[in-house]
XYZ file of C-alpha atoms in Angstrom:
590
model
C -58.494 -35.841 -33.310
C -60.422 -38.310 -31.186
C -58.990 -41.693 -30.318
C -61.648 -44.352 -30.797
C -59.877 -47.290 -29.159
C -61.701 -47.104 -25.829
C -64.818 -45.416 -24.492
C -62.881 -42.429 -23.160
C -62.386 -41.277 -26.782
C -59.515 -38.989 -25.788
C -58.556 -35.960 -27.847
C -55.056 -36.540 -29.248
C -52.960 -33.667 -30.587
C -49.423 -32.356 -30.242
C -50.164 -31.539 -26.600
C -51.970 -34.717 -25.556
C -51.170 -38.421 -25.755
C -54.473 -39.561 -24.281
C -55.421 -40.980 -20.922
C -53.142 -44.002 -21.271
C -50.258 -41.892 -22.604
C -49.435 -44.185 -25.513
C -50.980 -42.574 -28.614
C -49.776 -39.704 -30.758
C -51.081 -37.761 -33.748
C -48.944 -38.129 -36.886
C -49.806 -37.251 -40.475
C -53.451 -36.694 -39.649
C -53.782 -40.118 -38.010
C -53.663 -41.423 -34.469
C -50.936 -44.009 -34.121
C -49.224 -45.989 -31.372
C -46.136 -44.299 -29.961
C -43.455 -45.996 -32.112
C -41.217 -46.450 -29.051
C -43.813 -48.712 -27.411
C -43.119 -52.445 -27.583
C -43.464 -55.557 -25.475
C -41.200 -55.516 -22.416
C -41.353 -59.190 -21.558
C -42.305 -62.496 -23.152
C -42.478 -65.549 -20.887
C -44.069 -68.955 -21.460
C -46.844 -69.698 -18.954
C -49.566 -72.209 -18.338
C -52.929 -70.798 -19.427
C -54.294 -71.103 -15.863
C -51.865 -68.329 -14.890
C -53.700 -65.749 -17.053
C -56.032 -67.049 -15.542
C -58.290 -69.113 -17.844
C -59.661 -72.451 -16.670
C -61.919 -73.587 -19.527
C -59.534 -72.999 -22.415
C -56.895 -75.498 -23.535
C -56.345 -76.611 -19.908
C -52.654 -76.728 -18.905
C -51.730 -75.336 -22.329
C -48.463 -73.427 -22.793
C -48.862 -69.828 -23.999
C -46.416 -66.950 -24.394
C -47.354 -64.108 -22.059
C -46.397 -60.569 -23.107
C -46.832 -57.150 -21.517
C -46.132 -53.514 -22.234
C -46.972 -50.286 -20.350
C -50.064 -48.134 -19.945
C -53.686 -48.431 -18.853
C -56.864 -46.409 -19.331
C -58.035 -47.185 -15.767
C -56.587 -45.792 -12.521
C -57.310 -48.440 -9.903
C -55.947 -48.373 -6.365
C -54.078 -51.485 -5.289
C -53.118 -52.393 -8.860
C -50.749 -55.392 -8.874
C -48.808 -53.854 -11.768
C -48.924 -50.173 -10.803
C -45.886 -48.901 -12.689
C -46.663 -50.941 -15.800
C -50.193 -49.568 -15.742
C -48.975 -46.012 -15.160
C -47.462 -45.797 -18.637
C -44.103 -44.572 -17.309
C -41.253 -45.175 -19.706
C -39.315 -48.298 -18.773
C -35.756 -48.388 -20.017
C -35.949 -51.995 -21.164
C -35.386 -53.627 -24.560
C -38.723 -53.761 -26.396
C -39.923 -56.660 -28.533
C -41.854 -56.201 -31.772
C -44.906 -58.361 -32.571
C -42.867 -60.354 -35.100
C -40.201 -61.077 -32.468
C -42.883 -62.199 -30.002
C -44.425 -64.543 -32.573
C -40.991 -65.948 -33.379
C -40.400 -66.667 -29.677
C -43.808 -68.340 -29.371
C -43.072 -70.630 -32.304
C -39.555 -71.432 -31.068
C -40.840 -72.308 -27.585
C -43.691 -74.427 -28.987
C -46.447 -72.337 -27.421
C -50.079 -72.744 -28.446
C -50.528 -69.000 -28.656
C -49.779 -65.534 -27.323
C -51.572 -63.588 -24.597
C -51.288 -59.959 -23.460
C -51.501 -59.452 -19.675
C -50.398 -57.215 -16.761
C -51.081 -53.911 -18.515
C -54.234 -53.021 -20.443
C -54.150 -53.942 -24.172
C -56.371 -50.937 -24.957
C -53.290 -48.836 -24.155
C -51.370 -50.745 -26.850
C -54.207 -51.593 -29.192
C -52.392 -51.195 -32.522
C -49.413 -53.112 -31.159
C -51.688 -55.909 -29.943
C -53.660 -55.919 -33.195
C -50.443 -56.470 -35.141
C -49.464 -59.236 -32.732
C -52.812 -61.022 -33.113
C -52.684 -60.817 -36.922
C -49.139 -62.157 -37.103
C -49.919 -64.887 -34.557
C -52.835 -66.095 -36.668
C -50.622 -66.203 -39.741
C -48.387 -68.671 -37.899
C -51.305 -70.795 -36.698
C -51.134 -69.505 -33.123
C -54.018 -68.601 -30.841
C -54.271 -65.017 -29.559
C -55.942 -63.487 -26.545
C -55.631 -61.042 -23.672
C -56.548 -60.080 -20.156
C -58.461 -56.796 -20.302
C -60.879 -54.423 -18.576
C -62.824 -54.516 -21.884
C -63.639 -50.813 -22.033
C -63.324 -50.777 -25.831
C -65.598 -48.802 -28.130
C -68.133 -50.626 -30.302
C -66.073 -50.144 -33.436
C -62.838 -51.367 -31.843
C -64.568 -54.399 -30.366
C -65.975 -55.434 -33.724
C -62.455 -55.499 -35.140
C -60.858 -57.067 -32.060
C -63.488 -59.784 -31.764
C -62.462 -61.103 -35.182
C -58.786 -61.229 -34.220
C -58.784 -62.845 -30.759
C -59.701 -66.350 -29.676
C -60.037 -65.814 -25.921
C -60.253 -63.143 -23.224
C -60.224 -62.881 -19.475
C -62.270 -59.794 -18.666
C -61.690 -58.093 -15.320
C -64.942 -56.645 -13.980
C -64.754 -54.003 -11.255
C -68.392 -54.384 -10.237
C -71.952 -53.886 -11.424
C -72.600 -50.349 -10.207
C -71.166 -47.258 -11.822
C -69.751 -46.429 -8.377
C -67.386 -49.399 -8.576
C -66.008 -48.001 -11.848
C -65.895 -44.374 -10.733
C -63.318 -45.427 -8.119
C -61.071 -46.321 -11.092
C -61.763 -42.998 -12.811
C -64.295 -44.570 -15.179
C -67.842 -43.164 -15.538
C -69.881 -46.306 -16.188
C -69.878 -50.117 -16.163
C -72.311 -50.348 -19.112
C -69.737 -50.621 -21.950
C -68.085 -53.606 -20.252
C -71.253 -55.696 -20.058
C -72.232 -54.623 -23.586
C -68.847 -55.810 -24.852
C -68.959 -59.120 -22.972
C -72.315 -59.895 -24.565
C -71.042 -59.038 -28.028
C -67.823 -61.058 -27.660
C -69.809 -64.080 -26.502
C -72.093 -63.766 -29.530
C -69.039 -63.523 -31.803
C -67.756 -66.867 -30.518
C -64.795 -65.533 -28.534
C -64.050 -67.671 -25.474
C -64.828 -65.393 -22.511
C -64.002 -65.853 -18.837
C -64.519 -63.168 -16.212
C -62.722 -62.039 -13.067
C -64.488 -60.068 -10.339
C -62.743 -58.359 -7.420
C -64.510 -59.067 -4.132
C -63.778 -56.727 -1.244
C -65.594 -56.858 2.069
C -68.838 -54.912 1.785
C -69.443 -55.258 -1.958
C -71.166 -58.656 -1.822
C -74.438 -57.375 -3.311
C -72.593 -55.732 -6.174
C -70.776 -58.986 -6.991
C -74.091 -60.859 -6.984
C -75.529 -58.311 -9.442
C -72.529 -58.838 -11.719
C -73.139 -62.568 -11.758
C -76.860 -62.177 -12.391
C -76.075 -59.914 -15.357
C -73.550 -62.413 -16.750
C -76.075 -65.200 -16.311
C -78.474 -63.315 -18.581
C -75.766 -63.419 -21.280
C -74.961 -67.086 -20.562
C -74.858 -69.072 -17.288
C -71.891 -70.995 -18.744
C -69.469 -68.030 -18.616
C -66.873 -68.939 -15.949
C -66.641 -66.466 -13.067
C -63.384 -66.097 -11.152
C -63.809 -64.361 -7.800
C -60.628 -62.489 -6.905
C -60.462 -61.912 -3.171
C -59.235 -58.331 -2.692
C -55.689 -58.242 -1.335
C -54.523 -54.780 -0.117
C -51.154 -54.429 -1.830
C -51.502 -50.641 -1.861
C -52.873 -48.078 0.585
C -56.333 -49.641 0.883
C -57.162 -50.680 4.477
C -56.652 -54.344 5.304
C -60.194 -54.432 6.664
C -61.414 -54.534 3.034
C -59.787 -57.948 2.577
C -62.468 -60.624 3.034
C -61.415 -63.812 4.746
C -61.204 -66.969 2.677
C -64.235 -68.284 4.553
C -66.272 -65.184 3.727
C -65.285 -65.503 0.070
C -66.254 -69.185 0.012
C -69.686 -68.295 1.401
C -70.166 -65.665 -1.307
C -69.162 -68.152 -4.023
C -71.810 -70.566 -2.745
C -74.414 -67.814 -3.206
C -73.120 -67.022 -6.707
C -73.532 -70.631 -7.821
C -77.273 -70.182 -7.563
C -77.050 -67.897 -10.603
C -74.156 -69.158 -12.743
C -72.732 -72.611 -13.446
C -68.987 -72.239 -12.868
C -67.631 -70.131 -9.995
C -63.991 -70.204 -8.901
C -62.166 -68.581 -5.982
C -58.660 -67.166 -6.385
C -56.110 -65.667 -3.959
C -57.174 -68.364 -1.500
C -54.703 -71.239 -0.961
C -56.277 -74.518 0.088
C -59.815 -73.693 -1.007
C -61.767 -76.395 -2.801
C -63.368 -73.708 -4.953
C -60.494 -73.764 -7.429
C -61.930 -77.108 -8.604
C -64.537 -77.604 -11.326
C -67.801 -79.232 -10.223
C -70.710 -80.365 -12.339
C -73.511 -77.774 -12.002
C -76.078 -80.560 -12.504
C -75.061 -83.196 -9.952
C -72.140 -81.620 -8.049
C -69.542 -84.237 -9.040
C -65.863 -83.240 -9.025
C -64.711 -82.852 -12.648
C -61.278 -81.225 -12.387
C -59.113 -80.811 -9.278
C -56.653 -77.921 -8.918
C -54.379 -76.424 -6.308
C -53.235 -72.881 -5.619
C -50.289 -71.807 -7.792
C -49.503 -68.221 -6.881
C -51.734 -65.193 -6.285
C -53.427 -65.283 -9.696
C -53.107 -68.901 -10.771
C -53.931 -72.550 -10.175
C -52.779 -75.920 -11.520
C -54.610 -79.081 -12.520
C -53.472 -81.951 -10.308
C -54.009 -84.363 -13.200
C -55.079 -83.960 -16.850
C -58.744 -83.156 -17.439
C -59.501 -86.070 -19.746
C -63.249 -85.677 -20.248
C -65.417 -82.582 -20.258
C -68.597 -84.657 -19.863
C -69.802 -85.631 -16.389
C -71.009 -89.157 -15.622
C -74.505 -87.660 -15.368
C -74.240 -86.587 -19.023
C -73.781 -82.849 -18.448
C -71.159 -81.254 -20.759
C -68.765 -78.583 -19.470
C -68.075 -75.831 -22.031
C -64.297 -76.178 -22.415
C -62.472 -75.255 -25.633
C -59.373 -77.155 -26.668
C -57.600 -80.328 -25.615
C -55.993 -80.608 -22.189
C -52.200 -80.885 -22.251
C -50.769 -84.086 -20.783
C -48.544 -82.073 -18.435
C -48.799 -78.548 -17.038
C -46.073 -76.143 -18.032
C -44.261 -74.974 -14.886
C -42.749 -71.495 -14.932
C -39.333 -71.129 -13.333
C -38.632 -68.652 -10.553
C -40.276 -65.307 -11.136
C -40.969 -65.975 -14.801
C -44.487 -65.769 -16.090
C -47.859 -64.682 -14.815
C -48.140 -62.098 -12.089
C -45.023 -63.349 -10.307
C -42.957 -60.910 -12.351
C -44.802 -58.154 -10.469
C -43.834 -59.870 -7.191
C -40.176 -59.752 -8.215
C -40.618 -56.064 -9.025
C -42.176 -55.533 -5.579
C -39.243 -57.250 -3.877
C -36.771 -54.915 -5.574
C -39.041 -51.987 -4.699
C -39.135 -53.108 -1.052
C -35.353 -53.058 -0.679
C -35.067 -49.689 -2.439
C -37.651 -48.223 -0.059
C -35.586 -49.333 2.946
C -32.548 -47.739 1.271
C -34.416 -44.429 1.075
C -34.996 -44.496 -2.696
C -38.622 -43.442 -3.149
C -38.599 -41.928 -6.643
C -40.423 -43.995 -9.277
C -37.972 -43.009 -11.977
C -35.046 -44.326 -9.942
C -37.025 -47.483 -9.228
C -37.628 -48.034 -12.939
C -33.982 -47.343 -13.750
C -32.770 -49.939 -11.237
C -35.414 -52.462 -12.277
C -34.062 -52.191 -15.794
C -30.657 -53.307 -14.484
C -31.936 -56.491 -12.813
C -34.978 -57.559 -14.851
C -33.163 -59.845 -17.278
C -34.025 -63.550 -16.785
C -30.531 -64.488 -15.541
C -30.518 -61.869 -12.753
C -34.110 -62.585 -11.785
C -33.231 -66.257 -11.463
C -30.338 -65.328 -9.147
C -32.638 -63.111 -7.096
C -35.221 -65.893 -6.818
C -32.629 -68.067 -5.100
C -31.190 -65.217 -3.006
C -34.493 -64.358 -1.322
C -35.032 -67.880 0.060
C -32.327 -67.901 2.780
C -31.475 -65.365 5.526
C -27.794 -64.934 4.644
C -28.245 -65.016 0.868
C -30.966 -62.364 1.217
C -28.227 -60.068 2.481
C -26.517 -60.568 -0.882
C -29.765 -59.496 -2.548
C -29.705 -56.274 -0.504
C -26.065 -55.734 -1.483
C -26.875 -56.324 -5.180
C -29.713 -53.780 -5.213
C -27.702 -51.239 -3.214
C -24.843 -51.507 -5.704
C -27.188 -51.113 -8.689
C -28.654 -48.043 -6.963
C -25.167 -46.696 -6.195
C -25.894 -46.485 -2.451
C -23.676 -49.280 -1.055
C -23.317 -47.609 2.354
C -27.099 -47.625 2.868
C -27.172 -51.277 1.871
C -24.542 -52.078 4.495
C -26.598 -50.256 7.139
C -29.606 -52.490 6.415
C -27.368 -55.567 6.283
C -25.728 -54.667 9.617
C -29.114 -54.218 11.294
C -30.220 -57.603 9.984
C -26.984 -59.396 10.902
C -27.222 -58.251 14.512
C -30.702 -59.812 14.790
C -29.541 -62.993 13.069
C -26.876 -63.406 15.758
C -29.499 -62.873 18.460
C -31.710 -65.619 17.000
C -28.748 -67.991 16.593
C -28.119 -67.718 20.332
C -31.649 -68.991 20.978
C -31.731 -71.655 18.260
C -30.126 -74.451 20.282
C -33.143 -74.468 22.609
C -35.462 -75.632 19.801
C -33.747 -78.717 18.433
C -36.852 -80.891 18.962
C -39.547 -78.263 18.360
C -41.586 -79.416 15.344
C -43.175 -76.660 13.266
C -45.657 -76.628 10.397
C -45.920 -73.606 8.065
C -49.029 -73.155 5.933
C -50.669 -70.484 3.817
C -54.346 -69.696 4.199
C -55.588 -73.226 4.806
C -54.338 -75.911 7.225
C -54.007 -78.184 4.189
C -51.839 -75.876 2.044
C -48.199 -76.393 3.033
C -45.507 -73.947 1.980
C -42.734 -75.486 -0.098
C -39.797 -76.907 1.814
C -37.242 -74.550 0.265
C -39.104 -71.295 0.828
C -37.847 -68.538 3.110
C -40.590 -69.086 5.687
C -39.484 -72.664 6.396
C -35.849 -71.586 6.389
C -36.694 -69.009 9.066
C -38.051 -71.862 11.191
C -34.865 -73.864 10.667
C -32.684 -70.833 11.422
C -34.590 -70.438 14.697
C -33.633 -74.004 15.586
C -37.072 -75.469 14.941
C -37.729 -78.670 12.992
C -39.760 -77.831 9.889
C -42.038 -80.748 9.024
C -42.514 -79.084 5.613
C -38.975 -80.203 4.770
C -40.295 -83.770 4.482
C -42.588 -82.904 1.575
C -41.332 -84.138 -1.787
C -43.919 -82.367 -3.925
C -43.154 -78.927 -5.303
C -45.373 -76.106 -6.478
C -45.610 -72.314 -6.332
C -45.678 -71.450 -3.480
C -46.768 -74.724 -1.911
C -48.819 -77.892 -2.176
C -51.934 -79.487 -0.768
C -51.393 -82.040 2.009
C -53.692 -84.462 3.805
C -54.947 -83.970 7.380
C -53.165 -87.210 8.311
C -49.783 -85.717 7.332
C -50.226 -82.924 9.883
C -51.647 -85.158 12.599
C -48.972 -87.842 12.194
C -46.118 -85.321 12.160
C -47.722 -83.673 15.206
C -46.172 -80.182 15.109
C -45.942 -78.329 18.408
C -46.434 -74.968 16.649
C -48.160 -73.885 13.424
C -47.491 -70.607 11.631
C -49.839 -69.122 9.028
C -48.123 -67.131 6.272
C -48.106 -63.359 6.513
C -48.685 -63.108 2.747
C -52.068 -64.847 2.495
C -53.557 -65.854 5.832
C -56.839 -66.895 7.398
C -58.362 -65.669 10.688
C -57.623 -68.001 13.594
C -61.291 -68.763 14.283
C -61.719 -70.027 10.712
C -58.430 -71.923 10.929
C -59.345 -73.785 14.116
C -62.798 -74.596 12.711
C -61.179 -76.143 9.640
C -58.785 -78.160 11.804
C -61.811 -79.558 13.640
C -63.627 -80.214 10.343
C -60.592 -82.051 8.892
C -59.912 -83.976 12.104
C -56.428 -82.494 12.605
C -55.304 -83.503 16.095
C -51.792 -82.035 16.310
C -50.546 -80.632 19.628
C -50.320 -77.170 18.060
C -54.086 -77.224 17.566
C -54.909 -78.799 20.928
C -52.741 -76.313 22.828
C -53.725 -73.306 20.688
C -50.215 -72.708 19.426
C -51.287 -71.506 15.964
C -50.028 -68.034 15.045
C -50.723 -65.615 12.196
C -47.448 -64.000 11.197
C -48.038 -60.228 10.808
C -48.663 -59.241 7.158
C -45.545 -59.336 4.949
C -43.199 -60.117 7.833
C -41.951 -63.485 6.621
C -41.251 -63.192 2.891
C -40.654 -60.767 0.040
C -39.127 -57.765 1.796
C -36.562 -56.853 4.478
C -39.227 -57.066 7.189
C -38.611 -60.825 7.196
C -36.067 -60.136 9.960
C -39.004 -59.108 12.166
C -40.775 -62.307 11.118
C -37.715 -64.305 12.158
C -37.702 -62.584 15.555
C -41.444 -63.260 15.867
C -40.935 -66.959 15.063
C -37.957 -67.308 17.410
C -39.933 -65.623 20.183
C -42.892 -67.981 19.735
C -40.597 -71.028 19.775
C -38.944 -69.798 23.011
C -41.778 -68.651 25.277
C -39.717 -69.413 28.387
C -36.234 -68.194 27.366
C -36.731 -65.438 24.825
C -35.535 -61.945 25.649
C -36.833 -60.515 22.355
C -38.859 -57.317 22.760
C -40.951 -57.412 19.582
C -42.465 -53.980 20.092
C -39.020 -52.400 20.500
C -37.561 -54.277 17.522
C -40.457 -53.403 15.226
C -40.368 -49.766 16.250
C -36.633 -49.497 15.622
C -36.939 -51.094 12.161
C -39.894 -48.947 11.098
C -38.337 -45.716 12.342
C -34.961 -46.395 10.746
C -36.101 -47.733 7.375
C -39.609 -46.266 6.875
C -39.404 -43.090 8.929
C -42.572 -43.865 10.891
C -43.156 -45.449 14.315
C -44.474 -48.992 14.210
C -47.648 -47.984 16.056
C -48.497 -45.512 13.283
C -48.013 -48.037 10.470
C -51.085 -49.547 8.853
C -50.818 -53.240 7.880
C -51.221 -54.314 4.262
C -49.975 -57.158 2.073
C -47.520 -54.931 0.248
C -43.867 -55.930 0.025
C -43.128 -52.272 -0.694
C -43.957 -50.652 2.643
C -46.738 -50.181 5.190
C -48.718 -46.962 5.064
C -49.756 -44.687 7.908
C -52.493 -45.826 10.261
C -52.904 -47.975 13.336
C -51.984 -51.665 13.566
C -54.318 -54.142 15.260
C -53.716 -54.549 18.968
C -52.992 -58.298 18.683
C -49.778 -57.534 16.803
C -48.698 -54.922 19.339
C -49.360 -56.996 22.452
C -46.529 -58.438 24.504
C -45.518 -61.500 22.472
C -44.661 -63.444 25.639
C -48.338 -63.511 26.577
């Protein structure tokens, strides 16, 4: 029999479960695998999905399962998308709806994995949600068939549709023959009155393709919000495909010639997370970065009409306060927690996905994830995180080897720390004006090195940081500035912004701004190399740290490859083979 859920129309029989692996043939019908259920249900703010023009700051219950009909490289939820069996307690639609009601959510939303892989499960969820007066929606690649879409469009209230590109080539890279069904479905959903927002991945070199996407959407309606997702190489894709924040901002400016509302994600500190009036350019809603796939309103959006009289197409009333997810709960941060566990397991020599899934099942309950969230913020408590994962994996001796390596370097840095008691340091992510939170690991690495973190003076909290004023940086006058290794910005763009904002700190004047190598300061055991890098930069006269030697020893011992053969990416998991840029390999005393 043919499955008619998505355009692949897979043949399902006793030998095949379809491309997504989640459907079976029973009694002459195609049904959802009865063992499939929702593996997590966490309350989130709607901007985390992300949707920006729908019940702003509203609290929704996010759910996810396993499986996807696409095969995209660099997927942020690779194992969830793969359809591998996860040994976790599964929730039924009725249990999800009950949780949503209990936690006073406005609705339910399916994210992380593709709902087409769990269509009958999601259909039941949407029906039951409506019966309880809840809203229902999803994040999807929207590769549904005509007949499925007609049914789905009557059940859902909102969708964020991820678009790979305009050309068929952009879809072929995901194992999909054509982009046409996606644009057909967007047009139909819009006509059916479903609230539609779109996300487009922008990688360096595909600018023209992104512009064609926006022109096509504009023909459907110029009011459809477009979220530009700057490509971040979490997988094996080369880091050269990651556009800088400045390049992405320039592309967004070009897109606004064709469509009314363009937003930039994965770019801390950008002003393009705000809503501006397409008629007169006035600021309507101000947001700040809130994790890789989210943003937060800085104050309630009280009126959707500009002073010039132009209305912004927003559905629903803005909540008085944004819902703030704790720790790793909600949104795509759950995938970051998964990546952190994966990163430790890789260093312990556990490379099998099935083992990874088994161990994840042992630590993925909210209580343990909350413990882990606190463990990964301090050098010594991170060692307890390593010990926890090693015990769950039944390889305690390998955990102690990694801990011993790290402890030896911690003692080395402690011996240098006394030299930095007056050395003021500022730690930012992407933009000079986006300060990392005071309690994060990066700032604790500065403190451990003996430096004085000016971020510790910030009272505001957010995930992973907050916007600050140029005057804060200038008045605190840091001697050194570090840019996060997770999301950074090229130094030429950074210095230009400092000049534009009038930042006059000594670190800028004396060119003591440093990009921490990718993923060296947070999220994985390579933070010990980030600590050595920071300590070395704070001790240019007294440091005896040989960064090249230290990096090579770590990479050989825990990844099995020399540092010079490792290719940089943003992955917590591990680097892949290739050649690192020369600026990372140079003598760090230079």
